[in-house]
PDB file of C-alpha atoms in Angstrom:
ATOM      1  CA  MET A1465      56.316 -64.975  48.681  1.00  0.00           C
ATOM      2  CA  ARG A1466      54.563 -62.890  45.888  1.00  0.00           C
ATOM      3  CA  PRO A1467      52.989 -66.618  43.962  1.00  0.00           C
ATOM      4  CA  THR A1468      51.474 -67.243  47.654  1.00  0.00           C
ATOM      5  CA  ARG A1469      49.888 -63.773  48.630  1.00  0.00           C
ATOM      6  CA  VAL A1470      48.288 -63.695  45.165  1.00  0.00           C
ATOM      7  CA  LEU A1471      47.216 -67.412  45.480  1.00  0.00           C
ATOM      8  CA  LEU A1472      45.516 -66.293  49.009  1.00  0.00           C
ATOM      9  CA  LEU A1473      43.574 -63.103  47.506  1.00  0.00           C
ATOM     10  CA  LEU A1474      42.255 -65.373  44.759  1.00  0.00           C
ATOM     11  CA  PRO A1475      39.183 -66.251  46.535  1.00  0.00           C
ATOM     12  CA  LEU A1476      38.342 -62.848  47.814  1.00  0.00           C
ATOM     13  CA  LEU A1477      38.388 -61.296  44.248  1.00  0.00           C
ATOM     14  CA  VAL A1478      35.954 -64.146  42.861  1.00  0.00           C
ATOM     15  CA  PRO A1479      33.023 -63.017  44.390  1.00  0.00           C
ATOM     16  CA  VAL A1480      32.698 -59.619  43.153  1.00  0.00           C
ATOM     17  CA  PRO A1481      31.794 -60.114  39.406  1.00  0.00           C
ATOM     18  CA  GLN A1482      29.124 -62.501  40.957  1.00  0.00           C
ATOM     19  CA  ALA A1483      27.554 -60.177  43.299  1.00  0.00           C
ATOM     20  CA  ALA A1484      27.357 -57.094  40.670  1.00  0.00           C
ATOM     21  CA  CYS A1485      25.836 -59.692  38.359  1.00  0.00           C
ATOM     22  CA  ALA A1486      23.080 -60.426  40.620  1.00  0.00           C
ATOM     23  CA  GLN A1487      22.587 -56.391  41.796  1.00  0.00           C
ATOM     24  CA  SER A1488      22.272 -56.389  37.624  1.00  0.00           C
ATOM     25  CA  PHE A1489      19.679 -59.074  38.007  1.00  0.00           C
ATOM     26  CA  PHE A1490      17.636 -58.115  40.693  1.00  0.00           C
ATOM     27  CA  GLU A1491      17.627 -53.875  39.157  1.00  0.00           C
ATOM     28  CA  GLU A1492      16.408 -55.568  35.803  1.00  0.00           C
ATOM     29  CA  LEU A1493      13.815 -57.948  37.481  1.00  0.00           C
ATOM     30  CA  PHE A1494      12.439 -54.526  39.886  1.00  0.00           C
ATOM     31  CA  GLY A1495      12.776 -51.874  37.620  1.00  0.00           C
ATOM     32  CA  ILE A1496      14.945 -50.346  39.405  1.00  0.00           C
ATOM     33  CA  GLY A1497      18.263 -48.261  39.276  1.00  0.00           C
ATOM     34  CA  ARG A1498      19.715 -47.752  35.635  1.00  0.00           C
ATOM     35  CA  ALA A1499      17.321 -50.472  34.829  1.00  0.00           C
ATOM     36  CA  ALA A1500      14.373 -47.952  35.556  1.00  0.00           C
ATOM     37  CA  LYS A1501      15.650 -45.324  32.618  1.00  0.00           C
ATOM     38  CA  PRO A1502      14.752 -45.841  29.448  1.00  0.00           C
ATOM     39  CA  PRO A1503      17.200 -45.307  26.627  1.00  0.00           C
ATOM     40  CA  VAL A1504      18.009 -41.996  24.995  1.00  0.00           C
ATOM     41  CA  PRO A1505      18.485 -42.309  21.610  1.00  0.00           C
ATOM     42  CA  PRO A1506      21.290 -40.581  20.288  1.00  0.00           C
ATOM     43  CA  ARG A1507      21.026 -36.749  18.903  1.00  0.00           C
ATOM     44  CA  GLY A1508      19.615 -36.209  15.000  1.00  0.00           C
ATOM     45  CA  VAL A1509      17.989 -39.703  15.384  1.00  0.00           C
ATOM     46  CA  PRO A1510      14.351 -39.452  14.357  1.00  0.00           C
ATOM     47  CA  THR A1511      11.962 -41.100  16.894  1.00  0.00           C
ATOM     48  CA  ALA A1512       8.435 -43.294  15.559  1.00  0.00           C
ATOM     49  CA  PRO A1513       5.267 -41.351  16.596  1.00  0.00           C
ATOM     50  CA  THR A1514       3.326 -42.755  19.738  1.00  0.00           C
ATOM     51  CA  ALA A1515      -0.145 -43.637  19.194  1.00  0.00           C
ATOM     52  CA  PRO A1516      -2.267 -41.371  21.519  1.00  0.00           C
ATOM     53  CA  PRO A1517      -3.561 -42.915  24.885  1.00  0.00           C
ATOM     54  CA  PRO A1518      -7.200 -44.646  24.027  1.00  0.00           C
ATOM     55  CA  GLY A1519     -10.222 -41.748  23.814  1.00  0.00           C
ATOM     56  CA  GLU A1520      -7.517 -38.879  23.109  1.00  0.00           C
ATOM     57  CA  ALA A1521      -7.494 -37.539  19.826  1.00  0.00           C
ATOM     58  CA  PRO A1522      -4.668 -37.243  17.943  1.00  0.00           C
ATOM     59  CA  PRO A1523      -2.494 -34.089  18.123  1.00  0.00           C
ATOM     60  CA  PRO A1524      -3.276 -31.836  14.779  1.00  0.00           C
ATOM     61  CA  ALA A1525      -0.396 -32.336  11.858  1.00  0.00           C
ATOM     62  CA  ALA A1526       1.593 -29.020  11.077  1.00  0.00           C
ATOM     63  CA  GLU A1527      -0.832 -26.833   8.503  1.00  0.00           C
ATOM     64  CA  VAL A1528       1.360 -26.158   5.111  1.00  0.00           C
ATOM     65  CA  PRO A1529       1.233 -22.469   4.609  1.00  0.00           C
ATOM     66  CA  LYS A1530      -0.662 -21.904   1.512  1.00  0.00           C
ATOM     67  CA  ALA A1531      -0.236 -19.412  -1.526  1.00  0.00           C
ATOM     68  CA  PRO A1532      -2.657 -16.126  -1.334  1.00  0.00           C
ATOM     69  CA  PRO A1533      -5.478 -17.105  -3.364  1.00  0.00           C
ATOM     70  CA  VAL A1534      -5.252 -14.738  -6.958  1.00  0.00           C
ATOM     71  CA  PRO A1535      -8.476 -12.746  -6.914  1.00  0.00           C
ATOM     72  CA  ARG A1536     -10.564 -13.106  -9.876  1.00  0.00           C
ATOM     73  CA  GLN A1537     -11.858  -9.522 -10.084  1.00  0.00           C
ATOM     74  CA  PRO A1538      -9.799  -6.140 -10.311  1.00  0.00           C
ATOM     75  CA  VAL A1539      -9.937  -4.264  -7.436  1.00  0.00           C
ATOM     76  CA  VAL A1540     -11.348  -0.598  -8.737  1.00  0.00           C
ATOM     77  CA  LEU A1541     -11.285   2.884  -6.873  1.00  0.00           C
ATOM     78  CA  LYS A1542     -13.671   5.118  -7.870  1.00  0.00           C
ATOM     79  CA  ALA A1543     -11.689   7.900 -10.328  1.00  0.00           C
ATOM     80  CA  PRO A1544     -12.091  11.221  -9.544  1.00  0.00           C
ATOM     81  CA  SER A1545     -13.645  13.945 -11.625  1.00  0.00           C
ATOM     82  CA  GLU A1546     -11.774  16.491 -13.178  1.00  0.00           C
ATOM     83  CA  ASP A1547     -14.272  19.029 -12.037  1.00  0.00           C
ATOM     84  CA  ASN A1548     -12.452  18.074  -8.223  1.00  0.00           C
ATOM     85  CA  VAL A1549      -9.715  20.807  -9.395  1.00  0.00           C
ATOM     86  CA  MET A1550     -11.155  23.342 -11.557  1.00  0.00           C
ATOM     87  CA  GLY A1551     -10.519  26.876  -9.958  1.00  0.00           C
ATOM     88  CA  GLN A1552      -8.264  25.848  -7.475  1.00  0.00           C
ATOM     89  CA  GLU A1553      -4.887  27.358  -6.773  1.00  0.00           C
ATOM     90  CA  LEU A1554      -2.494  24.437  -6.316  1.00  0.00           C
ATOM     91  CA  LEU A1555       0.888  24.766  -5.738  1.00  0.00           C
ATOM     92  CA  LEU A1556       4.035  22.200  -6.401  1.00  0.00           C
ATOM     93  CA  ASN A1557       4.590  20.207  -3.721  1.00  0.00           C
ATOM     94  CA  GLY A1558       2.218  22.313  -1.622  1.00  0.00           C
ATOM     95  CA  LEU A1559       4.803  24.988  -1.001  1.00  0.00           C
ATOM     96  CA  THR A1560       5.678  27.049  -4.570  1.00  0.00           C
ATOM     97  CA  GLY A1561       4.913  28.364  -7.813  1.00  0.00           C
ATOM     98  CA  SER A1562       0.838  28.342  -9.007  1.00  0.00           C
ATOM     99  CA  LEU A1563      -1.386  26.018 -11.518  1.00  0.00           C
ATOM    100  CA  LYS A1564      -4.992  26.754 -11.965  1.00  0.00           C
ATOM    101  CA  LEU A1565      -7.191  24.463 -14.063  1.00  0.00           C
ATOM    102  CA  GLU A1566     -10.450  26.663 -15.824  1.00  0.00           C
ATOM    103  CA  LYS A1567     -13.174  25.521 -17.743  1.00  0.00           C
ATOM    104  CA  SER A1568     -13.090  27.668 -20.841  1.00  0.00           C
ATOM    105  CA  GLY A1569     -16.498  26.708 -23.205  1.00  0.00           C
ATOM    106  CA  ALA A1570     -15.821  23.403 -24.308  1.00  0.00           C
ATOM    107  CA  GLY A1571     -12.132  23.071 -23.465  1.00  0.00           C
ATOM    108  CA  THR A1572      -9.827  23.740 -20.410  1.00  0.00           C
ATOM    109  CA  THR A1573      -7.212  26.308 -19.419  1.00  0.00           C
ATOM    110  CA  ALA A1574      -4.246  26.538 -17.167  1.00  0.00           C
ATOM    111  CA  ARG A1575      -2.763  29.501 -15.286  1.00  0.00           C
ATOM    112  CA  ILE A1576       0.921  28.332 -14.853  1.00  0.00           C
ATOM    113  CA  THR A1577       3.898  29.876 -13.124  1.00  0.00           C
ATOM    114  CA  LEU A1578       6.345  27.351 -12.571  1.00  0.00           C
ATOM    115  CA  PRO A1579       9.707  28.132 -10.233  1.00  0.00           C
ATOM    116  CA  GLY A1580      12.974  27.233 -10.544  1.00  0.00           C
ATOM    117  CA  ASN A1581      16.697  28.638 -10.297  1.00  0.00           C
ATOM    118  CA  LYS A1582      18.226  31.377 -11.552  1.00  0.00           C
ATOM    119  CA  ILE A1583      20.614  29.986 -14.688  1.00  0.00           C
ATOM    120  CA  SER A1584      23.300  32.429 -13.717  1.00  0.00           C
ATOM    121  CA  GLN A1585      23.284  31.672 -10.193  1.00  0.00           C
ATOM    122  CA  PRO A1586      21.559  28.466  -9.322  1.00  0.00           C
ATOM    123  CA  VAL A1587      21.656  29.242  -5.499  1.00  0.00           C
ATOM    124  CA  GLU A1588      18.416  31.790  -6.105  1.00  0.00           C
ATOM    125  CA  ALA A1589      15.566  31.200  -6.698  1.00  0.00           C
ATOM    126  CA  CYS A1590      12.867  32.693  -9.937  1.00  0.00           C
ATOM    127  CA  LYS A1591       9.920  32.233 -11.053  1.00  0.00           C
ATOM    128  CA  VAL A1592       8.499  31.748 -15.166  1.00  0.00           C
ATOM    129  CA  PRO A1593       5.006  32.443 -15.655  1.00  0.00           C
ATOM    130  CA  LEU A1594       3.725  30.297 -19.208  1.00  0.00           C
ATOM    131  CA  ASN A1595       2.714  32.415 -22.148  1.00  0.00           C
ATOM    132  CA  GLY A1596       3.250  35.523 -20.080  1.00  0.00           C
ATOM    133  CA  GLY A1597       0.955  34.530 -17.192  1.00  0.00           C
ATOM    134  CA  ALA A1598      -2.469  34.238 -19.803  1.00  0.00           C
ATOM    135  CA  PRO A1599      -4.437  30.873 -20.084  1.00  0.00           C
ATOM    136  CA  VAL A1600      -3.274  28.020 -21.884  1.00  0.00           C
ATOM    137  CA  ALA A1601      -5.241  25.727 -23.755  1.00  0.00           C
ATOM    138  CA  LEU A1602      -5.146  22.149 -22.981  1.00  0.00           C
ATOM    139  CA  SER A1603      -5.594  19.071 -25.419  1.00  0.00           C
ATOM    140  CA  ALA A1604      -8.127  16.181 -23.498  1.00  0.00           C
ATOM    141  CA  GLU A1605      -6.692  12.972 -23.452  1.00  0.00           C
ATOM    142  CA  GLY A1606      -8.951  11.146 -21.733  1.00  0.00           C
ATOM    143  CA  ARG A1607      -8.514   8.591 -19.207  1.00  0.00           C
ATOM    144  CA  PRO A1608      -5.604   6.174 -20.751  1.00  0.00           C
ATOM    145  CA  GLU A1609      -4.380   5.179 -16.840  1.00  0.00           C
ATOM    146  CA  GLY A1610      -7.830   5.531 -15.621  1.00  0.00           C
ATOM    147  CA  VAL A1611      -7.459   9.057 -14.424  1.00  0.00           C
ATOM    148  CA  GLY A1612      -8.631  12.279 -16.279  1.00  0.00           C
ATOM    149  CA  ARG A1613      -5.260  13.342 -18.412  1.00  0.00           C
ATOM    150  CA  PHE A1614      -4.598  16.863 -20.393  1.00  0.00           C
ATOM    151  CA  GLU A1615      -1.309  17.686 -22.257  1.00  0.00           C
ATOM    152  CA  LEU A1616       0.098  21.074 -23.269  1.00  0.00           C
ATOM    153  CA  ALA A1617       2.223  20.122 -25.762  1.00  0.00           C
ATOM    154  CA  GLY A1618       3.362  22.893 -27.398  1.00  0.00           C
ATOM    155  CA  GLY A1619       5.192  25.930 -26.088  1.00  0.00           C
ATOM    156  CA  GLU A1620       8.835  26.094 -24.272  1.00  0.00           C
ATOM    157  CA  CYS A1621       7.727  23.738 -21.597  1.00  0.00           C
ATOM    158  CA  PRO A1622       5.189  20.588 -23.124  1.00  0.00           C
ATOM    159  CA  LEU A1623       3.555  19.047 -19.944  1.00  0.00           C
ATOM    160  CA  ARG A1624       1.310  16.168 -19.050  1.00  0.00           C
ATOM    161  CA  PHE A1625      -1.330  16.549 -16.298  1.00  0.00           C
ATOM    162  CA  ASP A1626      -3.209  14.132 -14.142  1.00  0.00           C
ATOM    163  CA  VAL A1627      -5.678  14.617 -12.372  1.00  0.00           C
ATOM    164  CA  VAL A1628      -6.230  13.247  -9.021  1.00  0.00           C
ATOM    165  CA  ASP A1629      -8.446  13.572  -5.577  1.00  0.00           C
ATOM    166  CA  GLY A1630      -7.299  17.717  -4.822  1.00  0.00           C
ATOM    167  CA  ALA A1631      -4.521  17.849  -6.982  1.00  0.00           C
ATOM    168  CA  VAL A1632      -2.697  17.199 -10.409  1.00  0.00           C
ATOM    169  CA  LEU A1633       0.163  14.959 -10.917  1.00  0.00           C
ATOM    170  CA  VAL A1634       2.361  16.927 -13.285  1.00  0.00           C
ATOM    171  CA  ARG A1635       5.373  15.115 -15.541  1.00  0.00           C
ATOM    172  CA  PRO A1636       6.977  16.635 -18.403  1.00  0.00           C
ATOM    173  CA  LEU A1637       7.038  15.322 -22.462  1.00  0.00           C
ATOM    174  CA  GLY A1638      10.091  16.433 -22.931  1.00  0.00           C
ATOM    175  CA  ALA A1639      13.150  17.086 -21.174  1.00  0.00           C
ATOM    176  CA  SER A1640      12.612  17.042 -17.188  1.00  0.00           C
ATOM    177  CA  VAL A1641      13.928  20.574 -16.608  1.00  0.00           C
ATOM    178  CA  CYS A1642      12.848  23.382 -18.757  1.00  0.00           C
ATOM    179  CA  SER A1643      15.191  26.460 -19.261  1.00  0.00           C
ATOM    180  CA  PHE A1644      13.865  29.710 -20.203  1.00  0.00           C
ATOM    181  CA  ALA A1645      17.361  31.707 -21.370  1.00  0.00           C
ATOM    182  CA  ALA A1646      15.552  35.036 -21.421  1.00  0.00           C
ATOM    183  CA  ALA A1647      14.330  34.807 -17.974  1.00  0.00           C
ATOM    184  CA  ASP A1648      17.506  33.660 -16.595  1.00  0.00           C
ATOM    185  CA  CYS A1649      15.597  30.131 -15.531  1.00  0.00           C
ATOM    186  CA  ALA A1650      15.371  26.765 -15.044  1.00  0.00           C
ATOM    187  CA  THR A1651      12.514  24.761 -13.878  1.00  0.00           C
ATOM    188  CA  THR A1652      11.639  21.553 -12.785  1.00  0.00           C
ATOM    189  CA  PRO A1653       7.648  21.073 -12.864  1.00  0.00           C
ATOM    190  CA  THR A1654       7.967  17.630 -11.984  1.00  0.00           C
ATOM    191  CA  GLY A1655       5.444  16.690  -8.890  1.00  0.00           C
ATOM    192  CA  LEU A1656       2.237  16.556  -7.012  1.00  0.00           C
ATOM    193  CA  TRP A1657       0.707  20.297  -7.397  1.00  0.00           C
ATOM    194  CA  GLY A1658      -1.813  20.182  -4.247  1.00  0.00           C
ATOM    195  CA  PRO A1659      -2.780  22.144  -1.084  1.00  0.00           C
ATOM    196  CA  ALA A1660      -0.716  23.404   1.234  1.00  0.00           C
ATOM    197  CA  ALA A1661       0.348  21.996   4.200  1.00  0.00           C
ATOM    198  CA  ALA A1662      -1.801  23.957   6.369  1.00  0.00           C
ATOM    199  CA  ALA A1663      -5.097  22.232   4.528  1.00  0.00           C
ATOM    200  CA  LEU A1664      -4.118  18.705   4.495  1.00  0.00           C
ATOM    201  CA  ILE A1665      -3.277  18.141   7.962  1.00  0.00           C
ATOM    202  CA  PRO A1666      -6.608  18.148   9.530  1.00  0.00           C
ATOM    203  CA  ARG A1667      -7.514  15.534   7.539  1.00  0.00           C
ATOM    204  CA  ALA A1668      -4.303  13.270   8.107  1.00  0.00           C
ATOM    205  CA  GLY A1669      -6.653  10.331   9.766  1.00  0.00           C
ATOM    206  CA  GLU A1670      -8.773  10.295   6.526  1.00  0.00           C
ATOM    207  CA  PHE A1671      -5.692  10.235   4.308  1.00  0.00           C
ATOM    208  CA  GLU A1672      -4.338   7.170   6.234  1.00  0.00           C
ATOM    209  CA  GLY A1673      -7.920   5.273   6.270  1.00  0.00           C
ATOM    210  CA  ALA A1674      -7.981   5.063   2.805  1.00  0.00           C
ATOM    211  CA  ARG A1675      -3.728   4.520   2.324  1.00  0.00           C
ATOM    212  CA  GLY A1676      -4.549   0.262   3.226  1.00  0.00           C
ATOM    213  CA  GLY A1677      -7.897   0.311   0.532  1.00  0.00           C
ATOM    214  CA  ALA A1678      -5.000   2.106  -1.816  1.00  0.00           C
ATOM    215  CA  ASP A1679      -1.840  -0.105  -1.299  1.00  0.00           C
ATOM    216  CA  ARG A1680      -4.572  -3.091  -1.520  1.00  0.00           C
ATOM    217  CA  ALA A1681      -6.286  -2.723  -4.878  1.00  0.00           C
ATOM    218  CA  VAL A1682      -1.973  -2.188  -6.133  1.00  0.00           C
ATOM    219  CA  ARG A1683      -0.994  -5.657  -4.744  1.00  0.00           C
ATOM    220  CA  GLU A1684      -4.418  -7.136  -5.736  1.00  0.00           C
ATOM    221  CA  ASN A1685      -4.126  -5.907  -9.343  1.00  0.00           C
ATOM    222  CA  TYR A1686      -0.738  -6.659  -9.820  1.00  0.00           C
ATOM    223  CA  LYS A1687      -1.353 -10.057  -8.922  1.00  0.00           C
ATOM    224  CA  LEU A1688      -4.087 -10.488 -11.298  1.00  0.00           C
ATOM    225  CA  MET A1689      -2.303  -9.184 -13.995  1.00  0.00           C
ATOM    226  CA  SER A1690       1.063 -11.044 -13.082  1.00  0.00           C
ATOM    227  CA  GLN A1691      -1.493 -14.092 -13.577  1.00  0.00           C
ATOM    228  CA  ARG A1692      -2.961 -12.355 -16.873  1.00  0.00           C
ATOM    229  CA  LEU A1693       0.169 -11.780 -18.701  1.00  0.00           C
ATOM    230  CA  ARG A1694       3.111 -13.791 -19.983  1.00  0.00           C
ATOM    231  CA  GLY A1695       6.199 -13.686 -20.987  1.00  0.00           C
ATOM    232  CA  PRO A1696       7.812  -9.872 -22.849  1.00  0.00           C
ATOM    233  CA  GLU A1697       4.332  -8.606 -21.613  1.00  0.00           C
ATOM    234  CA  LEU A1698       4.331  -9.116 -18.480  1.00  0.00           C
ATOM    235  CA  ARG A1699       8.131  -7.955 -18.194  1.00  0.00           C
ATOM    236  CA  PRO A1700       7.668  -4.080 -18.013  1.00  0.00           C
ATOM    237  CA  VAL A1701       4.931  -4.357 -15.836  1.00  0.00           C
ATOM    238  CA  VAL A1702       7.006  -6.348 -13.110  1.00  0.00           C
ATOM    239  CA  THR A1703       9.581  -3.622 -13.576  1.00  0.00           C
ATOM    240  CA  GLU A1704       7.344  -1.080 -12.986  1.00  0.00           C
ATOM    241  CA  GLN A1705       6.097  -2.560 -10.299  1.00  0.00           C
ATOM    242  CA  ALA A1706       9.665  -2.913  -8.618  1.00  0.00           C
ATOM    243  CA  ALA A1707       9.843   0.150  -8.595  1.00  0.00           C
ATOM    244  CA  PHE A1708       7.115   1.688  -7.732  1.00  0.00           C
ATOM    245  CA  SER A1709       7.632   2.428  -3.850  1.00  0.00           C
ATOM    246  CA  SER A1710      11.009   3.971  -4.982  1.00  0.00           C
ATOM    247  CA  ASP A1711       8.924   6.301  -7.346  1.00  0.00           C
ATOM    248  CA  ARG A1712       6.373   7.023  -4.746  1.00  0.00           C
ATOM    249  CA  GLU A1713       9.197   8.016  -2.153  1.00  0.00           C
ATOM    250  CA  GLN A1714      11.013   9.866  -4.756  1.00  0.00           C
ATOM    251  CA  LEU A1715       7.821  12.217  -5.675  1.00  0.00           C
ATOM    252  CA  CYS A1716       6.803  12.499  -2.636  1.00  0.00           C
ATOM    253  CA  ARG A1717       9.620  12.959  -0.107  1.00  0.00           C
ATOM    254  CA  THR A1718       9.989  16.890  -0.977  1.00  0.00           C
ATOM    255  CA  TYR A1719       6.125  17.425  -0.713  1.00  0.00           C
ATOM    256  CA  ALA A1720       5.288  19.860   2.749  1.00  0.00           C
ATOM    257  CA  ARG A1721       5.041  18.040   5.783  1.00  0.00           C
ATOM    258  CA  GLU A1722       4.332  14.610   3.675  1.00  0.00           C
ATOM    259  CA  GLY A1723       5.236  12.862   6.831  1.00  0.00           C
ATOM    260  CA  ALA A1724       2.531  14.689   8.943  1.00  0.00           C
ATOM    261  CA  HIS A1725      -0.305  14.170   6.707  1.00  0.00           C
ATOM    262  CA  GLY A1726       0.344  11.738   3.829  1.00  0.00           C
ATOM    263  CA  PHE A1727      -1.668  12.872   1.048  1.00  0.00           C
ATOM    264  CA  CYS A1728       1.103  12.516  -1.687  1.00  0.00           C
ATOM    265  CA  ASN A1729       1.437   8.899  -0.723  1.00  0.00           C
ATOM    266  CA  LEU A1730      -2.342   8.000  -1.005  1.00  0.00           C
ATOM    267  CA  ARG A1731      -2.741   9.968  -4.136  1.00  0.00           C
ATOM    268  CA  PHE A1732       0.611   8.072  -5.623  1.00  0.00           C
ATOM    269  CA  THR A1733      -1.222   4.975  -4.596  1.00  0.00           C
ATOM    270  CA  GLU A1734      -4.309   5.283  -5.833  1.00  0.00           C
ATOM    271  CA  ALA A1735      -3.181   6.222  -9.322  1.00  0.00           C
ATOM    272  CA  ARG A1736      -1.152   3.514  -9.574  1.00  0.00           C
ATOM    273  CA  ALA A1737      -4.329   1.256  -8.474  1.00  0.00           C
ATOM    274  CA  LEU A1738      -6.099   2.752 -11.037  1.00  0.00           C
ATOM    275  CA  ALA A1739      -3.599   2.521 -14.101  1.00  0.00           C
ATOM    276  CA  LEU A1740      -3.404  -1.731 -13.458  1.00  0.00           C
ATOM    277  CA  ALA A1741      -7.141  -1.427 -13.257  1.00  0.00           C
ATOM    278  CA  THR A1742      -7.546   0.030 -16.432  1.00  0.00           C
ATOM    279  CA  ARG A1743      -5.043  -2.451 -17.841  1.00  0.00           C
ATOM    280  CA  LEU A1744      -6.890  -5.420 -16.944  1.00  0.00           C
ATOM    281  CA  GLY A1745      -9.675  -3.916 -19.528  1.00  0.00           C
ATOM    282  CA  VAL A1746     -11.815  -2.391 -16.245  1.00  0.00           C
ATOM    283  CA  SER A1747     -13.779   0.697 -17.673  1.00  0.00           C
ATOM    284  CA  VAL A1748     -13.124   3.385 -14.565  1.00  0.00           C
ATOM    285  CA  THR A1749     -15.684   5.862 -14.347  1.00  0.00           C
ATOM    286  CA  ALA A1750     -15.384   9.143 -12.575  1.00  0.00           C
ATOM    287  CA  ALA A1751     -16.989   9.940  -9.368  1.00  0.00           C
ATOM    288  CA  THR A1752     -19.734  12.846  -9.133  1.00  0.00           C
ATOM    289  CA  PRO A1753     -18.953  14.902  -5.728  1.00  0.00           C
ATOM    290  CA  SER A1754     -21.898  17.155  -6.368  1.00  0.00           C
ATOM    291  CA  ALA A1755     -24.303  14.410  -6.502  1.00  0.00           C
ATOM    292  CA  ALA A1756     -22.477  12.297  -3.815  1.00  0.00           C
ATOM    293  CA  ALA A1757     -22.735  15.687  -1.701  1.00  0.00           C
ATOM    294  CA  ALA A1758     -26.105  16.342  -2.785  1.00  0.00           C
ATOM    295  CA  PRO A1759     -28.013  16.466   1.091  1.00  0.00           C
ATOM    296  CA  PRO A1760     -31.441  13.901   0.727  1.00  0.00           C
ATOM    297  CA  ARG A1761     -34.592  15.493   0.318  1.00  0.00           C
ATOM    298  CA  PRO A1762     -36.948  15.099   3.660  1.00  0.00           C
ATOM    299  CA  ARG A1763     -39.507  12.899   3.226  1.00  0.00           C
ATOM    300  CA  ARG A1764     -43.238  14.448   3.940  1.00  0.00           C
ATOM    301  CA  LYS A1765     -44.876  13.149   6.618  1.00  0.00           C
ATOM    302  CA  PRO A1766     -48.421  11.597   5.860  1.00  0.00           C
ATOM    303  CA  PRO A1767     -51.518  14.260   7.039  1.00  0.00           C
ATOM    304  CA  VAL A1768     -52.676  13.723  10.360  1.00  0.00           C
ATOM    305  CA  GLU A1769     -56.895  13.501  10.263  1.00  0.00           C
ATOM    306  CA  GLY A1770     -58.450  15.507  13.501  1.00  0.00           C
ATOM    307  CA  MET A1771     -59.447  18.969  14.510  1.00  0.00           C
ATOM    308  CA  ASN A1772     -57.431  22.042  15.466  1.00  0.00           C
ATOM    309  CA  PRO A1773     -58.759  23.153  18.670  1.00  0.00           C
ATOM    310  CA  ASP A1774     -56.475  26.632  17.291  1.00  0.00           C
ATOM    311  CA  ALA A1775     -57.837  27.585  14.084  1.00  0.00           C
ATOM    312  CA  GLY A1776     -61.311  27.615  15.229  1.00  0.00           C
ATOM    313  CA  GLY A1777     -62.733  23.993  14.772  1.00  0.00           C
ATOM    314  CA  SER A1778     -60.734  23.637  11.184  1.00  0.00           C
ATOM    315  CA  PRO A1779     -58.903  20.049  10.061  1.00  0.00           C
ATOM    316  CA  PHE A1780     -55.443  19.718  11.729  1.00  0.00           C
ATOM    317  CA  VAL A1781     -52.533  18.834   9.123  1.00  0.00           C
ATOM    318  CA  GLU A1782     -48.953  18.557   9.764  1.00  0.00           C
ATOM    319  CA  PRO A1783     -47.442  20.018   6.704  1.00  0.00           C
TER     320      PRO A1783
END
């Protein structure tokens, strides 16, 4: 009986694929059903760009980032005059010690008291006045790195003084620590000698505004120098620039309330920009604060013709 049942059901099964084929034919003909959906390309396969409709502009192509242009000329900041710190008492990191540069005839002298710690008891502070507190003569070294430089080559603690705006950057010419056995004191004079924090905080906005220009001058001058120098001449400059930020942080982190005013960071950055400009062959000139601060001369008004009734008919002239 099984073959007989199969033969009886065969006519019923044959129309099924024909009906499916007919349905698919009508879907393709009228664009309905699955035929209405366009085939989706597999992921990762690039599709051909489609042309924009008539009358519409093509979409803009992706812009390729361009390298920043190299400046043609160095960015030159005004170097401060050495006179801007003469006679002022400056403190190491705005905290302790004492440094006062003074004019003495045609030369310059300095009164210096170095702060430190006792050799026998490092936890105890001490101070050593150089030359017993009397002025010591300094030698003028010109502007080899854009700012005025003085040196104290002799004595127990040889030092270099680079004059910035309102402060002096002091570095040792020999060992970083100057030891005075007779005074039982070891001193580290390296740092920025400047005003106390109380005098700088009201000018924090001024320092912040000038910081952007100083940073830009450093970047542009370094970029220009990296284009001009090659090989062995460029390597030390690259090394210095790589260490610039860390050197600035290390020098300025101990300045009194540096985070509130940013004075040390600004002056160190300006000194770096001037040093790069000098290496690029620019002759840096010092600003003259006295001339800049001089008030403008008032303009005299022209005389007014006529008669002054209060002067008995005499001619009226405005002074």
